[in-house]
């Protein structure tokens, strides 16, 4: 079963606005020197970086396989075995911890092989995601979610 992530559009807009402002300052000074290769290369680099951020932020999916949960966001993947999941809680931490989501209110999955001990996720259909997680991990205590 595949779940898509809830995307925080205002956060993505803010990231692109900051990227645009940060990239426009050096580009304005480059046009004064008229060095064509640099004037072409730097905008291409900024466009590639902006495309990478957009790809990462909009392609987040959570896939339930037979033996594990696969969390994908752009080129990043986390493969979590159901036996490794030790707990689940709700979270509203926006800027802390390991997260593959761009929204504030989410679900925090605790598992044994995690670098920081947990990962934050936010599927569009949170209730169905939790139900599927309960079916796959019957031994884990999962609190009631809204």
Short mmCIF file of C-alpha atoms in Angstrom, two decimals, residues 30-109:
data_model
loop_
_atom_site.label_atom_id
_atom_site.label_comp_id
_atom_site.label_asym_id
_atom_site.label_seq_id
_atom_site.Cartn_x
_atom_site.Cartn_y
_atom_site.Cartn_z
CA UNK A 30 28.43 38.67 -12.40
CA UNK A 31 26.61 40.58 -15.13
CA UNK A 32 28.86 43.55 -14.47
CA UNK A 33 31.98 41.54 -15.35
CA UNK A 34 30.44 39.96 -18.44
CA UNK A 35 32.24 36.63 -18.15
CA UNK A 36 29.89 34.47 -20.16
CA UNK A 37 30.81 30.99 -18.82
CA UNK A 38 30.23 31.99 -15.19
CA UNK A 39 27.05 33.90 -16.03
CA UNK A 40 25.68 30.70 -17.61
CA UNK A 41 27.07 28.14 -15.15
CA UNK A 42 25.85 29.72 -11.90
CA UNK A 43 22.17 30.06 -12.91
CA UNK A 44 22.24 26.46 -14.13
CA UNK A 45 23.64 25.33 -10.76
CA UNK A 46 20.96 27.27 -8.89
CA UNK A 47 18.22 25.82 -11.12
CA UNK A 48 19.52 22.30 -10.52
CA UNK A 49 19.54 22.90 -6.75
CA UNK A 50 16.02 24.34 -6.83
CA UNK A 51 14.84 21.38 -8.90
CA UNK A 52 16.43 18.98 -6.41
CA UNK A 53 14.64 20.68 -3.50
CA UNK A 54 11.33 20.56 -5.37
CA UNK A 55 11.84 16.88 -6.28
CA UNK A 56 12.63 15.99 -2.68
CA UNK A 57 9.74 17.96 -1.17
CA UNK A 58 7.02 16.77 -3.56
CA UNK A 59 7.95 13.11 -4.09
CA UNK A 60 7.74 11.83 -0.52
CA UNK A 61 5.96 8.46 -0.33
CA UNK A 62 5.50 5.74 2.27
CA UNK A 63 5.22 2.20 0.88
CA UNK A 64 4.13 -0.78 2.99
CA UNK A 65 5.79 -3.95 1.74
CA UNK A 66 5.41 -7.47 3.13
CA UNK A 67 8.36 -7.23 5.56
CA UNK A 68 9.23 -3.55 5.78
CA UNK A 69 8.11 0.06 5.41
CA UNK A 70 9.93 2.02 2.69
CA UNK A 71 10.02 5.80 3.11
CA UNK A 72 11.20 7.66 -0.02
CA UNK A 73 11.85 11.34 -0.55
CA UNK A 74 13.75 12.24 -3.71
CA UNK A 75 16.98 10.22 -3.73
CA UNK A 76 16.73 9.45 0.00
CA UNK A 77 15.26 6.18 1.25
CA UNK A 78 14.68 4.65 4.66
CA UNK A 79 13.88 0.96 4.79
CA UNK A 80 12.35 0.07 8.17
CA UNK A 81 11.68 -3.53 9.13
CA UNK A 82 8.39 -3.97 11.00
CA UNK A 83 10.24 -5.88 13.74
CA UNK A 84 12.51 -2.85 14.29
CA UNK A 85 9.62 -0.45 15.00
CA UNK A 86 9.52 0.12 18.76
CA UNK A 87 6.98 2.93 19.11
CA UNK A 88 4.82 5.55 17.49
CA UNK A 89 3.78 9.00 18.72
CA UNK A 90 2.38 12.24 17.35
CA UNK A 91 4.72 15.19 16.93
CA UNK A 92 4.55 18.89 16.15
CA UNK A 93 8.30 19.54 16.05
CA UNK A 94 8.95 21.44 12.87
CA UNK A 95 12.71 21.85 12.63
CA UNK A 96 14.22 19.11 14.80
CA UNK A 97 15.11 15.49 14.20
CA UNK A 98 15.34 13.31 11.12
CA UNK A 99 12.31 13.91 8.96
CA UNK A 100 11.14 13.09 5.52
CA UNK A 101 8.22 15.48 5.48
CA UNK A 102 7.64 19.15 4.87
CA UNK A 103 4.68 19.62 7.19
CA UNK A 104 4.50 20.35 10.88
CA UNK A 105 2.08 17.93 12.54
CA UNK A 106 3.15 14.39 11.92
CA UNK A 107 3.84 10.92 13.20
CA UNK A 108 7.10 9.98 14.84
CA UNK A 109 8.20 6.38 14.21
#
